[in-house]
mmCIF file of C-alpha atoms in Angstrom:
data_model
loop_
_atom_site.group_PDB
_atom_site.id
_atom_site.type_symbol
_atom_site.label_atom_id
_atom_site.label_comp_id
_atom_site.label_asym_id
_atom_site.label_seq_id
_atom_site.Cartn_x
_atom_site.Cartn_y
_atom_site.Cartn_z
ATOM 1 C CA MET A 1 -28.306 169.891 97.168
ATOM 2 C CA PRO A 2 -31.400 167.712 97.793
ATOM 3 C CA LEU A 3 -32.229 166.524 101.294
ATOM 4 C CA GLN A 4 -31.994 162.819 101.977
ATOM 5 C CA THR A 5 -35.261 161.660 103.488
ATOM 6 C CA ASP A 6 -34.378 157.984 103.818
ATOM 7 C CA SER A 7 -31.377 158.428 106.106
ATOM 8 C CA PRO A 8 -31.762 157.328 109.730
ATOM 9 C CA PRO A 9 -32.358 160.097 112.267
ATOM 10 C CA ARG A 10 -29.276 161.443 113.986
ATOM 11 C CA PHE A 11 -29.294 161.610 117.731
ATOM 12 C CA VAL A 12 -27.135 164.614 118.451
ATOM 13 C CA GLY A 13 -26.980 165.362 122.162
ATOM 14 C CA ARG A 14 -29.182 162.421 123.132
ATOM 15 C CA GLU A 15 -26.548 160.211 124.716
ATOM 16 C CA ARG A 16 -28.225 160.258 128.134
ATOM 17 C CA GLU A 17 -31.633 159.355 126.699
ATOM 18 C CA LEU A 18 -30.204 156.599 124.488
ATOM 19 C CA ALA A 19 -28.290 155.186 127.460
ATOM 20 C CA ALA A 20 -31.507 155.116 129.518
ATOM 21 C CA LEU A 21 -33.289 153.221 126.721
ATOM 22 C CA ASP A 22 -30.408 150.746 126.439
ATOM 23 C CA ASP A 23 -30.407 150.279 130.220
ATOM 24 C CA ALA A 24 -34.125 149.519 130.241
ATOM 25 C CA LEU A 25 -33.696 146.983 127.429
ATOM 26 C CA ALA A 26 -30.828 145.352 129.319
ATOM 27 C CA ARG A 27 -33.131 144.905 132.321
ATOM 28 C CA LEU A 28 -35.661 143.227 130.040
ATOM 29 C CA ASP A 29 -32.950 140.832 128.845
ATOM 30 C CA GLY A 30 -32.610 139.758 132.471
ATOM 31 C CA GLY A 31 -36.354 139.108 132.784
ATOM 32 C CA ALA A 32 -37.208 142.281 134.705
ATOM 33 C CA ALA A 33 -39.891 144.776 133.752
ATOM 34 C CA ALA A 34 -39.240 148.418 132.997
ATOM 35 C CA CYS A 35 -41.307 151.476 132.213
ATOM 36 C CA ILE A 36 -39.982 154.530 130.439
ATOM 37 C CA GLU A 37 -41.791 157.836 130.078
ATOM 38 C CA ILE A 38 -40.510 160.262 127.484
ATOM 39 C CA VAL A 39 -41.863 163.753 128.050
ATOM 40 C CA GLY A 40 -41.152 167.155 126.576
ATOM 41 C CA GLU A 41 -42.323 169.921 124.342
ATOM 42 C CA PRO A 42 -43.816 169.125 120.925
ATOM 43 C CA GLY A 43 -41.266 168.596 118.180
ATOM 44 C CA ILE A 44 -38.229 167.701 120.303
ATOM 45 C CA GLY A 45 -37.969 164.114 119.063
ATOM 46 C CA LYS A 46 -39.970 162.001 121.512
ATOM 47 C CA THR A 47 -41.493 159.887 118.728
ATOM 48 C CA THR A 48 -38.065 159.474 117.137
ATOM 49 C CA LEU A 49 -36.695 158.170 120.440
ATOM 50 C CA LEU A 50 -39.618 155.738 120.691
ATOM 51 C CA GLY A 51 -38.837 154.553 117.180
ATOM 52 C CA ARG A 52 -35.225 153.975 118.157
ATOM 53 C CA LEU A 53 -36.380 152.017 121.211
ATOM 54 C CA ALA A 54 -38.633 149.849 119.036
ATOM 55 C CA GLU A 55 -35.881 149.172 116.484
ATOM 56 C CA THR A 56 -33.310 148.301 119.135
ATOM 57 C CA ALA A 57 -35.730 146.039 121.025
ATOM 58 C CA ALA A 58 -36.721 144.202 117.836
ATOM 59 C CA ALA A 59 -33.051 143.733 116.925
ATOM 60 C CA ARG A 60 -32.545 142.145 120.359
ATOM 61 C CA GLY A 61 -35.367 139.681 119.684
ATOM 62 C CA ALA A 62 -38.200 141.218 121.705
ATOM 63 C CA LEU A 63 -41.729 141.390 120.384
ATOM 64 C CA VAL A 64 -42.487 145.066 119.787
ATOM 65 C CA LEU A 65 -46.090 146.224 119.679
ATOM 66 C CA ALA A 66 -46.815 149.904 119.152
ATOM 67 C CA GLY A 67 -49.891 152.062 119.520
ATOM 68 C CA ARG A 68 -50.626 155.709 119.191
ATOM 69 C CA THR A 69 -53.521 157.883 120.171
ATOM 70 C CA ALA A 70 -54.756 161.209 118.877
ATOM 71 C CA GLU A 71 -56.868 164.042 120.181
ATOM 72 C CA TYR A 72 -59.919 163.005 118.169
ATOM 73 C CA GLU A 73 -59.715 159.468 119.650
ATOM 74 C CA ARG A 74 -59.869 160.642 123.246
ATOM 75 C CA GLU A 75 -63.321 159.143 123.786
ATOM 76 C CA LEU A 76 -62.354 155.638 122.577
ATOM 77 C CA PRO A 77 -61.915 153.481 125.691
ATOM 78 C CA PHE A 78 -58.527 151.749 125.705
ATOM 79 C CA GLY A 79 -57.962 153.013 122.149
ATOM 80 C CA VAL A 80 -54.169 153.121 122.411
ATOM 81 C CA LEU A 81 -54.089 149.513 123.659
ATOM 82 C CA VAL A 82 -56.424 148.390 120.884
ATOM 83 C CA ASP A 83 -54.129 150.089 118.386
ATOM 84 C CA ALA A 84 -51.076 148.369 119.858
ATOM 85 C CA LEU A 85 -52.450 144.914 120.622
ATOM 86 C CA ASP A 86 -55.562 144.033 118.602
ATOM 87 C CA ARG A 87 -53.838 142.669 115.500
ATOM 88 C CA HIS A 88 -51.461 140.570 117.596
ATOM 89 C CA VAL A 89 -54.224 139.326 119.888
ATOM 90 C CA GLY A 90 -56.352 138.390 116.886
ATOM 91 C CA GLY A 91 -53.504 136.292 115.535
ATOM 92 C CA LEU A 92 -52.920 134.320 118.734
ATOM 93 C CA GLY A 93 -55.182 131.531 117.594
ATOM 94 C CA PRO A 94 -57.619 129.405 119.562
ATOM 95 C CA GLY A 95 -54.898 127.281 121.203
ATOM 96 C CA ARG A 96 -53.204 130.195 122.943
ATOM 97 C CA LEU A 97 -56.500 131.848 123.768
ATOM 98 C CA ALA A 98 -57.759 128.611 125.304
ATOM 99 C CA ARG A 99 -54.966 128.909 127.886
ATOM 100 C CA LEU A 100 -56.597 132.067 129.220
ATOM 101 C CA GLU A 101 -59.513 131.725 131.588
ATOM 102 C CA PRO A 102 -62.785 132.023 129.617
ATOM 103 C CA ASP A 103 -63.976 134.969 131.687
ATOM 104 C CA LEU A 104 -60.707 136.808 130.951
ATOM 105 C CA VAL A 105 -61.286 136.312 127.222
ATOM 106 C CA THR A 106 -64.824 137.624 127.685
ATOM 107 C CA GLU A 107 -63.468 140.728 129.459
ATOM 108 C CA LEU A 108 -60.846 141.244 126.745
ATOM 109 C CA ALA A 109 -63.419 140.837 123.965
ATOM 110 C CA ALA A 110 -65.185 143.899 125.345
ATOM 111 C CA VAL A 111 -62.124 145.922 124.270
ATOM 112 C CA PHE A 112 -60.401 144.021 121.458
ATOM 113 C CA PRO A 113 -62.558 143.625 118.336
ATOM 114 C CA SER A 114 -60.446 140.710 117.107
ATOM 115 C CA LEU A 115 -61.635 138.585 120.049
ATOM 116 C CA GLY A 116 -65.353 138.991 119.459
ATOM 117 C CA ALA A 117 -65.854 135.494 118.043
ATOM 118 C CA ALA A 118 -63.455 133.838 120.491
ATOM 119 C CA ALA A 119 -65.248 135.079 123.565
ATOM 120 C CA GLY A 120 -68.474 133.171 123.145
ATOM 121 C CA PRO A 121 -71.440 133.959 125.372
ATOM 122 C CA PRO A 122 -70.837 136.082 128.459
ATOM 123 C CA ALA A 123 -69.790 133.926 131.384
ATOM 124 C CA ALA A 124 -70.984 134.300 134.939
ATOM 125 C CA ARG A 125 -68.630 136.748 136.599
ATOM 126 C CA ARG A 126 -66.510 135.678 139.507
ATOM 127 C CA ASP A 127 -65.537 138.282 142.040
ATOM 128 C CA ARG A 128 -62.070 139.377 140.922
ATOM 129 C CA GLY A 129 -62.137 142.784 142.504
ATOM 130 C CA HIS A 130 -63.066 146.198 141.197
ATOM 131 C CA TYR A 131 -61.015 146.165 138.038
ATOM 132 C CA PRO A 132 -61.630 142.920 136.094
ATOM 133 C CA LEU A 133 -60.869 144.440 132.699
ATOM 134 C CA GLN A 134 -57.575 145.949 133.834
ATOM 135 C CA ARG A 135 -56.636 142.601 135.393
ATOM 136 C CA ALA A 136 -57.537 140.791 132.174
ATOM 137 C CA ILE A 137 -55.339 143.160 130.144
ATOM 138 C CA ARG A 138 -52.496 142.678 132.602
ATOM 139 C CA SER A 139 -52.852 138.899 132.360
ATOM 140 C CA LEU A 140 -52.819 139.136 128.561
ATOM 141 C CA LEU A 141 -49.674 141.299 128.582
ATOM 142 C CA GLU A 142 -47.925 138.922 130.986
ATOM 143 C CA ARG A 143 -48.709 135.948 128.742
ATOM 144 C CA ILE A 144 -47.529 137.759 125.618
ATOM 145 C CA ALA A 145 -44.328 138.875 127.381
ATOM 146 C CA ALA A 146 -43.577 135.367 128.664
ATOM 147 C CA HIS A 147 -42.677 134.221 125.149
ATOM 148 C CA GLY A 148 -39.438 136.110 124.528
ATOM 149 C CA GLY A 149 -40.241 139.497 126.012
ATOM 150 C CA LEU A 150 -42.480 142.375 125.041
ATOM 151 C CA VAL A 151 -41.801 146.027 124.419
ATOM 152 C CA LEU A 152 -45.024 147.998 124.327
ATOM 153 C CA VAL A 153 -44.461 151.410 122.733
ATOM 154 C CA LEU A 154 -47.320 153.856 123.318
ATOM 155 C CA ASP A 155 -47.082 157.293 121.731
ATOM 156 C CA ASP A 156 -48.987 160.511 122.478
ATOM 157 C CA LEU A 157 -50.452 159.264 125.763
ATOM 158 C CA HIS A 158 -51.523 162.792 126.664
ATOM 159 C CA TRP A 159 -54.496 162.114 124.343
ATOM 160 C CA VAL A 160 -55.419 158.787 125.931
ATOM 161 C CA ASP A 161 -58.970 158.252 127.153
ATOM 162 C CA PRO A 162 -59.654 158.940 130.842
#
């Protein structure tokens, strides 16, 4: 009897985990933020659970952006975020990018290749604290999420850059 490879994964004994994912998505429906960490030994189905989260979120109308990192990418700064966001950010268009402060776009262009042309010449930096790039990424995520919600699925974070 041949194995079916196109059948959806079965979630035997994962009721608690699936309920936690559904609960987090319900909080997003109400406009709240949520963060879920799925941890465990290799091969126990963490990526499958993330896939289920992404499918369920998309079916509920949320924008789902996913990124993954690998051991050999450990030295790429913000690599998992570039993987998850760069294509979407590149497709935002000049109108939506113009709504961001020019110095934020300049900060973001240092990470996201798709913004290279949109950034223009480096602007004079204002004092925004010690972490301007992290603040720029947060601002970008907040703006993306404001238009119907965002589920950011990041896999294999144990390989993320320091």
